Amino acid sequence: AQSVTQPDIHITVSEGASLELRCNYSYGATPYLFWYVQSPGQGLQLLLKYFSGDTLVQGIKGFEAEFKRSQSSFNLRKPSVHWSDAAEYFCAVRPNNNDMRFGAGTRLTVKP
Amino acid sequence: GAGVSQSPSNKVTEKGKDVELRCDPISGHTALYWYRQRLGQGLEFLIYFQGNSAPDKSGLPSDRFSAERTGESVSTLTIQRTQQEDSAVYLCASSLIISEQFFGPGTRLTVL
């Protein structure tokens, strides 16, 4: 079945540590790929997106993501996490022009 | 306005009542989506409108749920005979055909 998987429901990292949030998808062709962040009580904000070209994508707030076709993955990374990064992160996939599917989300907790 | 707007921001209703939720997309965006987000959960796709095409209703959980969209503008999500399990935040998003989605702030629905 076509799906978007975020294997980690909850991740805790220390402030200043590096972060990687995983996202895998199962669609036939390479879809458009997105990462969104949802801070507590806030709406969803786009962090970055991949349509084509360079597989390493830079986003806002110091985030980046790498598309790996062979692994059907689009993992989100940040070299040094800040306390304000604590939020829910959603990977999203647009397999065609008519559809958008979200993963279940990964909740990030940042320890002082 | 510049972004997606939704109204009301909060709605408290009694079980069995009907509710209408409104979404004003970004002007010029041909696609409009509705999602449901239960407390602590991910985004659940409900329905998708694209231009004048027939909407994709595959995510509607029951026939109590319906949605309409007038051309490429306002959309209304209607929930009839509300149940307590309908309590959630209902999110609307709009987009151009191949761009990312822009989300509204959501309507928090509480069914007593």
Coordinates of N, CA and C in Angstrom, one line a residue:
Chain A
A1 N 0.8 -1.2 0.0 CA 0.0 0.0 0.0 C 0.9 1.2 0.0
Q2 N 0.4 2.3 -0.6 CA 1.1 3.5 -0.7 C 1.0 4.2 0.7
S3 N 2.2 4.7 1.2 CA 2.2 5.2 2.6 C 3.3 6.1 2.8
V4 N 3.3 6.8 3.9 CA 4.3 7.7 4.4 C 4.6 7.2 5.8
T5 N 5.8 6.8 6.1 CA 6.1 6.3 7.5 C 7.1 7.1 8.2
Q6 N 6.8 7.5 9.4 CA 7.7 8.2 10.3 C 7.9 7.2 11.5
P7 N 9.0 6.5 11.5 CA 9.1 5.3 12.4 C 9.2 5.8 13.9
D8 N 9.6 7.0 14.1 CA 9.8 7.4 15.5 C 8.7 8.3 15.9
I9 N 7.9 7.8 16.9 CA 6.8 8.6 17.4 C 7.3 9.8 18.3
H10 N 8.3 9.5 19.1 CA 8.8 10.5 20.0 C 10.3 10.4 20.1
I11 N 11.0 11.6 20.0 CA 12.4 11.6 20.1 C 12.8 12.7 21.1
T12 N 13.8 12.4 22.0 CA 14.3 13.4 22.9 C 15.8 13.6 22.7
V13 N 16.2 14.8 22.5 CA 17.6 15.1 22.3 C 17.9 16.3 23.3
S14 N 19.2 16.4 23.6 CA 19.7 17.5 24.4 C 19.9 18.7 23.5
E15 N 19.7 19.9 24.1 CA 20.0 21.1 23.4 C 21.4 21.1 23.0
G16 N 21.6 21.5 21.7 CA 23.0 21.5 21.1 C 23.4 20.2 20.4
A17 N 22.6 19.2 20.7 CA 22.9 17.9 20.0 C 22.4 17.9 18.6
S18 N 22.9 17.0 17.8 CA 22.4 16.8 16.4 C 21.0 16.1 16.4
L19 N 20.3 16.2 15.3 CA 19.0 15.6 15.2 C 18.8 15.0 13.8
E20 N 18.2 13.8 13.8 CA 17.8 13.3 12.5 C 16.4 12.6 12.7
L21 N 15.4 13.1 11.9 CA 14.1 12.5 12.0 C 13.9 11.8 10.6
R22 N 13.4 10.5 10.8 CA 13.3 9.7 9.6 C 11.9 9.7 9.0
C23 N 12.0 9.6 7.6 CA 10.8 9.5 6.8 C 11.0 8.6 5.7
N24 N 10.1 7.6 5.5 CA 10.2 6.7 4.4 C 8.8 6.7 3.7
Y25 N 8.8 6.5 2.4 CA 7.6 6.5 1.6 C 7.6 5.3 0.7
S26 N 6.4 4.9 0.3 CA 6.3 3.8 -0.6 C 5.3 4.2 -1.7
Y27 N 5.9 4.8 -2.7 CA 5.1 5.2 -3.9 C 5.9 4.8 -5.1
G28 N 5.3 4.5 -6.2 CA 6.0 4.0 -7.4 C 7.0 4.9 -7.9
A29 N 6.6 6.2 -8.2 CA 7.6 7.2 -8.7 C 8.0 8.1 -7.6
T30 N 9.1 8.8 -7.9 CA 9.5 9.8 -6.9 C 8.5 10.9 -6.8
P31 N 8.0 11.0 -5.6 CA 7.0 12.1 -5.4 C 7.6 13.4 -5.0
Y32 N 6.9 14.4 -4.8 CA 7.3 15.6 -4.2 C 7.3 15.4 -2.7
L33 N 8.3 15.9 -2.0 CA 8.5 15.6 -0.6 C 8.6 16.9 0.2
F34 N 8.1 16.8 1.4 CA 8.0 18.0 2.3 C 8.2 17.6 3.7
W35 N 8.7 18.6 4.5 CA 8.7 18.5 6.0 C 8.0 19.8 6.5
Y36 N 7.1 19.5 7.4 CA 6.3 20.6 8.1 C 6.6 20.5 9.6
V37 N 6.5 21.6 10.3 CA 6.6 21.6 11.7 C 5.4 22.3 12.3
Q38 N 5.0 21.7 13.4 CA 3.8 22.2 14.2 C 4.2 22.4 15.6
S39 N 4.3 23.7 16.0 CA 4.6 24.0 17.4 C 3.3 23.9 18.2
P40 N 3.4 23.7 19.5 CA 2.2 23.6 20.3 C 1.2 24.7 20.1
G41 N 0.0 24.4 19.8 CA -1.0 25.4 19.6 C -0.9 26.2 18.3
Q42 N 0.0 25.8 17.5 CA 0.2 26.5 16.2 C -0.2 25.7 15.0
G43 N -0.3 26.4 13.9 CA -0.6 25.7 12.6 C 0.7 25.1 12.1
L44 N 0.6 24.5 10.9 CA 1.7 23.8 10.3 C 2.5 24.8 9.5
Q45 N 3.8 24.7 9.6 CA 4.7 25.6 8.8 C 5.6 24.7 8.0
L46 N 5.8 25.1 6.7 CA 6.7 24.4 5.9 C 8.2 24.7 6.3
L47 N 8.9 23.6 6.4 CA 10.4 23.7 6.7 C 11.2 23.7 5.4
L48 N 10.8 22.7 4.6 CA 11.6 22.6 3.3 C 10.8 21.6 2.4
K49 N 11.3 21.6 1.1 CA 10.6 20.8 0.1 C 11.6 20.3 -0.9
Y50 N 11.3 19.1 -1.5 CA 12.1 18.6 -2.6 C 11.2 18.3 -3.7
F51 N 11.5 18.9 -4.9 CA 10.8 18.5 -6.1 C 11.7 17.8 -7.1
S52 N 12.9 18.3 -7.3 CA 13.9 17.6 -8.2 C 15.3 18.3 -7.9
G53 N 16.3 17.8 -8.6 CA 17.6 18.4 -8.6 C 18.4 17.9 -7.4
D54 N 19.1 18.8 -6.8 CA 20.0 18.5 -5.7 C 19.3 17.8 -4.6
T55 N 19.8 16.6 -4.2 CA 19.1 15.8 -3.2 C 19.2 16.3 -1.8
L56 N 20.1 17.2 -1.6 CA 20.2 17.8 -0.2 C 19.6 19.1 -0.3
V57 N 18.5 19.3 0.5 CA 17.7 20.5 0.5 C 17.9 21.3 1.8
Q58 N 18.0 22.5 1.6 CA 18.2 23.4 2.8 C 16.8 24.1 3.1
G59 N 16.5 24.2 4.4 CA 15.2 24.8 4.7 C 15.4 25.9 5.7
I60 N 14.3 26.3 6.3 CA 14.4 27.4 7.3 C 14.8 26.9 8.7
K61 N 15.2 27.8 9.5 CA 15.6 27.4 10.9 C 16.7 26.5 11.0
G62 N 17.6 26.4 10.0 CA 18.8 25.6 10.0 C 18.6 24.1 9.7
F63 N 17.4 23.8 9.3 CA 17.1 22.4 8.9 C 17.5 22.1 7.5
E64 N 17.8 20.8 7.3 CA 18.1 20.3 5.9 C 17.5 18.9 5.8
A65 N 17.3 18.4 4.6 CA 16.8 17.1 4.4 C 17.5 16.5 3.2
E66 N 17.7 15.2 3.2 CA 18.4 14.5 2.1 C 17.4 13.5 1.5
F67 N 17.2 13.6 0.2 CA 16.4 12.6 -0.5 C 17.3 11.5 -1.0
K68 N 17.0 10.2 -0.6 CA 17.7 9.1 -1.1 C 16.8 8.2 -1.8
R69 N 16.9 8.2 -3.1 CA 16.0 7.4 -3.9 C 16.1 5.9 -3.6
S70 N 17.3 5.4 -3.5 CA 17.5 4.0 -3.3 C 16.8 3.5 -2.0
Q71 N 16.7 4.4 -1.0 CA 16.1 4.0 0.3 C 14.7 4.5 0.4
S72 N 14.2 5.2 -0.6 CA 12.8 5.9 -0.5 C 12.7 6.6 0.8
S73 N 13.7 7.4 1.1 CA 13.8 8.2 2.3 C 14.0 9.7 2.1
F74 N 13.5 10.4 3.1 CA 13.7 11.9 3.1 C 13.8 12.3 4.5
N75 N 15.0 12.1 5.1 CA 15.3 12.3 6.5 C 15.6 13.8 6.8
L76 N 15.1 14.3 7.8 CA 15.3 15.7 8.2 C 16.4 15.7 9.3
R77 N 17.3 16.7 9.1 CA 18.4 16.8 10.0 C 18.6 18.3 10.4
K78 N 19.3 18.4 11.6 CA 19.7 19.7 12.1 C 21.0 19.4 12.9
P79 N 22.1 20.2 12.7 CA 23.3 19.9 13.4 C 23.3 20.2 14.9
S80 N 22.5 21.2 15.3 CA 22.5 21.6 16.7 C 21.1 22.1 17.0
V81 N 20.5 21.4 17.9 CA 19.1 21.6 18.2 C 19.0 22.7 19.2
H82 N 18.0 23.6 19.1 CA 17.7 24.6 20.0 C 16.4 24.3 20.8
W83 N 16.2 24.8 22.0 CA 15.1 24.5 22.8 C 13.8 24.8 22.0
S84 N 13.8 25.9 21.2 CA 12.6 26.3 20.5 C 12.3 25.3 19.3
D85 N 13.1 24.3 19.1 CA 12.8 23.3 18.0 C 11.8 22.3 18.5
A86 N 11.5 22.3 19.8 CA 10.6 21.3 20.4 C 9.2 21.5 19.7
A87 N 8.7 20.5 19.1 CA 7.5 20.6 18.3 C 7.2 19.2 17.7
E88 N 6.1 19.2 16.9 CA 5.8 18.0 16.2 C 6.2 18.2 14.7
Y89 N 6.8 17.2 14.1 CA 7.3 17.3 12.8 C 6.6 16.2 11.9
F90 N 6.2 16.7 10.8 CA 5.4 15.9 9.8 C 6.1 15.8 8.5
C91 N 6.3 14.6 8.0 CA 6.8 14.4 6.7 C 5.6 14.3 5.8
A92 N 5.6 14.8 4.6 CA 4.5 14.8 3.7 C 5.0 14.4 2.3
V93 N 4.1 13.7 1.6 CA 4.5 13.3 0.2 C 3.4 13.6 -0.7
R94 N 3.8 14.1 -1.9 CA 2.8 14.4 -2.9 C 3.1 13.6 -4.1
P95 N 2.5 12.4 -4.2 CA 2.8 11.5 -5.3 C 2.4 11.9 -6.7
N96 N 1.4 12.8 -6.8 CA 1.0 13.3 -8.0 C 0.4 14.6 -7.8
N97 N -0.2 15.2 -8.9 CA -0.7 16.5 -8.7 C -1.9 16.7 -7.9
N98 N -2.5 15.5 -7.6 CA -3.8 15.6 -7.0 C -3.9 15.1 -5.5
D99 N -2.8 14.9 -4.9 CA -2.8 14.2 -3.6 C -1.7 14.7 -2.7
M100 N -1.9 14.6 -1.4 CA -0.9 14.9 -0.4 C -1.2 14.0 0.8
R101 N -0.1 13.4 1.2 CA -0.3 12.5 2.3 C 0.7 12.8 3.4
F102 N 0.3 12.7 4.6 CA 1.2 13.0 5.7 C 1.6 11.8 6.5
G103 N 2.8 11.8 7.1 CA 3.1 10.8 8.1 C 2.4 11.1 9.4
A104 N 2.6 10.2 10.3 CA 1.9 10.3 11.6 C 2.5 11.3 12.5
G105 N 3.7 11.7 12.2 CA 4.4 12.8 13.0 C 5.4 12.2 13.9
T106 N 6.4 13.0 14.2 CA 7.4 12.7 15.3 C 7.4 13.9 16.2
R107 N 7.2 13.6 17.5 CA 7.3 14.6 18.5 C 8.7 14.8 19.0
L108 N 9.2 16.0 19.0 CA 10.6 16.2 19.4 C 10.6 17.0 20.8
T109 N 11.2 16.4 21.7 CA 11.4 17.0 23.0 C 12.9 17.4 23.1
V110 N 13.2 18.6 23.6 CA 14.6 19.1 23.7 C 14.9 19.2 25.2
K111 N 15.9 18.5 25.7 CA 16.3 18.6 27.1 C 17.3 19.7 27.2
P112 N 17.2 20.5 28.4 CA 18.1 21.6 28.6 C 19.6 21.1 28.8
Chain B
G1 N -7.0 38.2 2.3 CA -5.8 38.2 3.2 C -4.7 37.4 2.5
A2 N -3.6 37.4 3.2 CA -2.4 36.8 2.6 C -2.3 35.3 2.8
G3 N -3.0 34.8 3.9 CA -2.9 33.4 4.2 C -4.3 32.7 4.1
V4 N -4.3 31.5 4.5 CA -5.5 30.7 4.6 C -6.2 31.1 5.9
S5 N -7.4 31.4 5.9 CA -8.2 31.7 7.1 C -9.3 30.7 7.3
Q6 N -9.6 30.4 8.6 CA -10.6 29.5 9.0 C -11.5 30.1 10.0
S7 N -12.8 29.8 10.0 CA -13.7 30.2 11.0 C -14.7 29.2 11.3
P8 N -15.2 29.1 12.6 CA -14.6 29.9 13.7 C -13.3 29.2 14.2
S9 N -12.6 29.9 15.1 CA -11.4 29.3 15.6 C -11.7 28.2 16.6
N10 N -12.8 28.4 17.3 CA -13.2 27.4 18.3 C -14.7 27.2 18.2
K11 N -15.2 26.0 18.3 CA -16.6 25.7 18.3 C -16.9 24.6 19.3
V12 N -17.8 25.0 20.2 CA -18.3 24.0 21.1 C -19.7 23.7 20.8
T13 N -20.1 22.4 20.7 CA -21.4 22.1 20.3 C -21.9 20.9 21.1
E14 N -23.2 20.7 21.1 CA -23.7 19.5 21.8 C -23.8 18.3 20.9
K15 N -23.7 17.2 21.4 CA -23.8 15.9 20.6 C -25.2 16.0 19.9
G16 N -25.1 15.6 18.6 CA -26.3 15.5 17.8 C -26.6 16.8 17.0
K17 N -25.9 17.9 17.3 CA -26.1 19.1 16.5 C -25.2 19.1 15.3
D18 N -25.6 19.9 14.3 CA -24.8 20.0 13.1 C -23.9 21.2 13.2
V19 N -22.7 21.1 12.6 CA -21.8 22.3 12.6 C -21.3 22.5 11.2
E20 N -20.9 23.8 10.9 CA -20.3 24.2 9.7 C -19.0 24.9 10.0
L21 N -18.0 24.4 9.3 CA -16.7 25.0 9.4 C -16.3 25.6 8.1
R22 N -15.7 26.8 8.1 CA -15.4 27.6 6.9 C -13.9 27.7 6.7
C23 N -13.6 27.7 5.4 CA -12.2 27.9 5.0 C -12.1 28.9 3.8
D24 N -11.3 29.9 4.0 CA -11.0 30.8 2.9 C -9.6 30.6 2.4
P25 N -9.4 30.0 1.2 CA -8.0 29.7 0.8 C -7.3 31.0 0.3
I26 N -6.0 30.8 0.0 CA -5.3 31.9 -0.6 C -5.8 32.1 -2.0
S27 N -6.0 33.3 -2.4 CA -6.5 33.7 -3.7 C -5.6 33.1 -4.8
G28 N -6.3 32.4 -5.7 CA -5.6 31.9 -6.9 C -5.2 30.4 -6.7
H29 N -5.3 29.9 -5.4 CA -4.9 28.5 -5.2 C -6.1 27.6 -5.7
T30 N -5.7 26.7 -6.6 CA -6.8 25.9 -7.2 C -7.1 24.7 -6.3
A31 N -6.2 24.3 -5.5 CA -6.5 23.1 -4.7 C -6.8 23.4 -3.2
L32 N -7.7 22.7 -2.6 CA -8.1 22.9 -1.2 C -8.3 21.6 -0.6
Y33 N -7.7 21.5 0.6 CA -7.8 20.2 1.4 C -8.4 20.5 2.8
W34 N -9.0 19.4 3.3 CA -9.5 19.4 4.7 C -8.8 18.2 5.3
Y35 N -8.3 18.5 6.6 CA -7.7 17.4 7.4 C -8.4 17.5 8.8
R36 N -8.3 16.3 9.5 CA -8.7 16.3 10.9 C -7.5 15.9 11.7
Q37 N -7.3 16.5 12.8 CA -6.2 16.2 13.7 C -6.7 16.0 15.1
R38 N -6.8 14.8 15.5 CA -7.2 14.5 16.9 C -6.1 14.8 17.8
L39 N -6.4 15.0 19.1 CA -5.4 15.4 20.1 C -4.2 14.4 20.1
G40 N -3.0 14.9 19.9 CA -1.8 14.1 19.9 C -1.7 13.2 18.7
Q41 N -2.5 13.4 17.7 CA -2.4 12.5 16.5 C -1.9 13.3 15.3
G42 N -1.7 12.5 14.2 CA -1.3 13.1 13.0 C -2.4 13.7 12.2
L43 N -2.2 14.1 11.0 CA -3.2 14.6 10.1 C -3.9 13.5 9.4
E44 N -5.2 13.5 9.4 CA -6.1 12.6 8.8 C -6.7 13.3 7.6
F45 N -6.4 12.8 6.4 CA -7.0 13.4 5.2 C -8.5 13.2 5.2
L46 N -9.3 14.3 4.8 CA -10.7 14.1 4.7 C -11.2 14.3 3.3
I47 N -10.9 15.4 2.6 CA -11.4 15.7 1.3 C -10.5 16.6 0.6
Y48 N -10.5 16.6 -0.7 CA -9.6 17.4 -1.6 C -10.4 17.9 -2.8
F49 N -10.3 19.2 -3.0 CA -10.9 19.9 -4.2 C -9.8 20.4 -5.1
Q50 N -10.0 20.2 -6.4 CA -9.0 20.7 -7.4 C -9.9 21.3 -8.5
G51 N -9.8 22.6 -8.6 CA -10.5 23.3 -9.6 C -12.0 22.9 -9.7
N52 N -12.4 22.6 -11.0 CA -13.8 22.2 -11.2 C -13.9 20.7 -11.3
S53 N -12.9 20.0 -10.9 CA -13.0 18.5 -10.9 C -13.8 18.0 -9.8
A54 N -14.3 16.8 -9.9 CA -15.0 16.2 -8.8 C -14.1 16.0 -7.6
P55 N -14.6 16.4 -6.4 CA -13.7 16.3 -5.3 C -13.3 14.8 -4.9
D56 N -12.2 14.7 -4.3 CA -11.8 13.4 -3.8 C -12.3 13.3 -2.3
K57 N -13.3 12.5 -2.2 CA -13.9 12.4 -0.8 C -13.5 11.1 -0.1
S58 N -12.4 10.5 -0.5 CA -12.1 9.2 0.0 C -11.7 9.2 1.5
G59 N -11.4 10.3 2.0 CA -11.1 10.4 3.4 C -12.2 10.7 4.4
L60 N -13.4 11.0 3.9 CA -14.5 11.3 4.8 C -14.9 10.1 5.6
P61 N -14.9 10.2 6.9 CA -15.1 9.0 7.8 C -16.5 8.4 7.8
S62 N -17.5 9.2 7.5 CA -18.9 8.7 7.4 C -19.7 9.7 6.6
D63 N -21.0 9.3 6.3 CA -21.8 10.1 5.5 C -22.3 11.3 6.3
R64 N -21.9 11.4 7.6 CA -22.3 12.6 8.3 C -21.4 13.8 7.9
F65 N -20.3 13.5 7.3 CA -19.4 14.5 6.9 C -19.6 14.9 5.4
S66 N -19.6 16.2 5.1 CA -19.7 16.6 3.7 C -19.0 17.9 3.6
A67 N -18.6 18.3 2.4 CA -17.9 19.5 2.1 C -18.3 20.0 0.7
E68 N -18.3 21.4 0.7 CA -18.6 22.0 -0.6 C -17.5 23.1 -0.8
R69 N -17.3 23.4 -2.1 CA -16.4 24.5 -2.4 C -17.1 25.3 -3.6
T70 N -17.1 26.6 -3.5 CA -17.6 27.4 -4.5 C -16.5 27.9 -5.4
G71 N -16.5 27.3 -6.6 CA -15.5 27.6 -7.6 C -14.1 27.4 -7.0
E72 N -13.2 28.4 -7.0 CA -11.9 28.2 -6.4 C -11.8 29.1 -5.2
S73 N -12.9 29.2 -4.5 CA -12.9 30.1 -3.3 C -13.2 29.3 -2.0
V74 N -14.2 29.9 -1.3 CA -14.5 29.4 0.0 C -15.0 27.9 0.0
S75 N -14.6 27.2 1.1 CA -15.1 25.9 1.3 C -15.8 25.8 2.6
T76 N -16.8 24.9 2.7 CA -17.5 24.7 4.0 C -17.5 23.2 4.2
L77 N -17.0 22.8 5.4 CA -17.1 21.4 5.9 C -18.2 21.3 6.9
T78 N -19.2 20.4 6.6 CA -20.3 20.2 7.4 C -20.3 18.9 8.1
I79 N -20.5 18.9 9.4 CA -20.6 17.6 10.1 C -22.0 17.6 10.7
Q80 N -22.8 16.6 10.3 CA -24.2 16.5 10.8 C -24.2 15.5 12.0
R81 N -25.1 15.8 12.9 CA -25.4 14.9 14.1 C -24.0 14.6 14.7
T82 N -23.4 15.6 15.2 CA -22.0 15.4 15.7 C -22.0 14.4 16.9
Q83 N -20.9 13.7 16.9 CA -20.6 12.8 18.0 C -19.3 13.2 18.7
Q84 N -19.1 12.7 19.9 CA -18.0 13.1 20.7 C -16.7 12.8 20.0
E85 N -16.7 11.7 19.2 CA -15.4 11.3 18.6 C -15.1 12.3 17.4
D86 N -16.0 13.2 17.1 CA -15.7 14.2 16.1 C -14.8 15.3 16.7
S87 N -14.7 15.4 18.0 CA -13.9 16.4 18.6 C -12.4 16.3 18.1
A88 N -12.0 17.4 17.6 CA -10.6 17.5 16.9 C -10.4 18.9 16.4
V89 N -9.2 19.1 15.9 CA -8.9 20.3 15.2 C -9.0 20.0 13.7
Y90 N -9.8 20.8 13.0 CA -10.0 20.6 11.6 C -9.2 21.7 10.9
L91 N -8.3 21.2 10.0 CA -7.3 22.0 9.3 C -7.7 22.1 7.9
C92 N -7.6 23.3 7.3 CA -7.7 23.5 5.9 C -6.4 23.9 5.3
A93 N -6.1 23.5 4.1 CA -4.9 23.9 3.4 C -5.3 24.2 1.9
S94 N -4.5 25.1 1.3 CA -4.7 25.4 -0.1 C -3.3 25.3 -0.8
S95 N -3.3 25.1 -2.1 CA -2.1 25.1 -2.8 C -2.3 25.3 -4.3
L96 N -1.3 25.7 -5.0 CA -1.3 25.6 -6.4 C -1.0 24.1 -6.8
I97 N -1.1 23.8 -8.0 CA -1.1 22.4 -8.4 C 0.1 21.6 -7.9
I98 N 1.3 22.2 -8.1 CA 2.5 21.4 -7.7 C 3.3 22.0 -6.7
S99 N 2.7 22.9 -5.8 CA 3.5 23.5 -4.8 C 3.1 22.9 -3.4
E100 N 3.8 23.4 -2.4 CA 3.4 23.0 -1.1 C 2.1 23.5 -0.6
Q101 N 1.6 22.9 0.4 CA 0.3 23.3 1.0 C 0.5 24.4 2.0
F102 N -0.4 25.4 2.1 CA -0.4 26.4 3.1 C -1.6 26.2 4.0
F103 N -1.3 26.1 5.2 CA -2.3 25.7 6.2 C -2.9 26.9 6.9
G104 N -4.2 26.8 7.2 CA -4.9 27.7 8.1 C -4.6 27.4 9.5
P105 N -5.1 28.2 10.4 CA -4.9 28.0 11.9 C -5.7 26.9 12.5
G106 N -6.7 26.5 11.7 CA -7.6 25.4 12.2 C -8.8 25.8 13.0
T107 N -9.8 25.0 13.1 CA -10.9 25.2 13.9 C -10.9 24.0 14.9
R108 N -10.9 24.4 16.2 CA -11.0 23.4 17.3 C -12.4 23.1 17.6
L109 N -12.9 21.9 17.3 CA -14.2 21.5 17.6 C -14.3 20.6 18.8
T110 N -15.2 21.0 19.7 CA -15.4 20.2 20.9 C -16.9 19.8 20.9
V111 N -17.1 18.5 21.0 CA -18.5 18.0 21.1 C -18.8 17.5 22.5
L112 N -19.7 18.1 23.1 CA -20.0 17.7 24.5 C -21.0 16.6 24.6

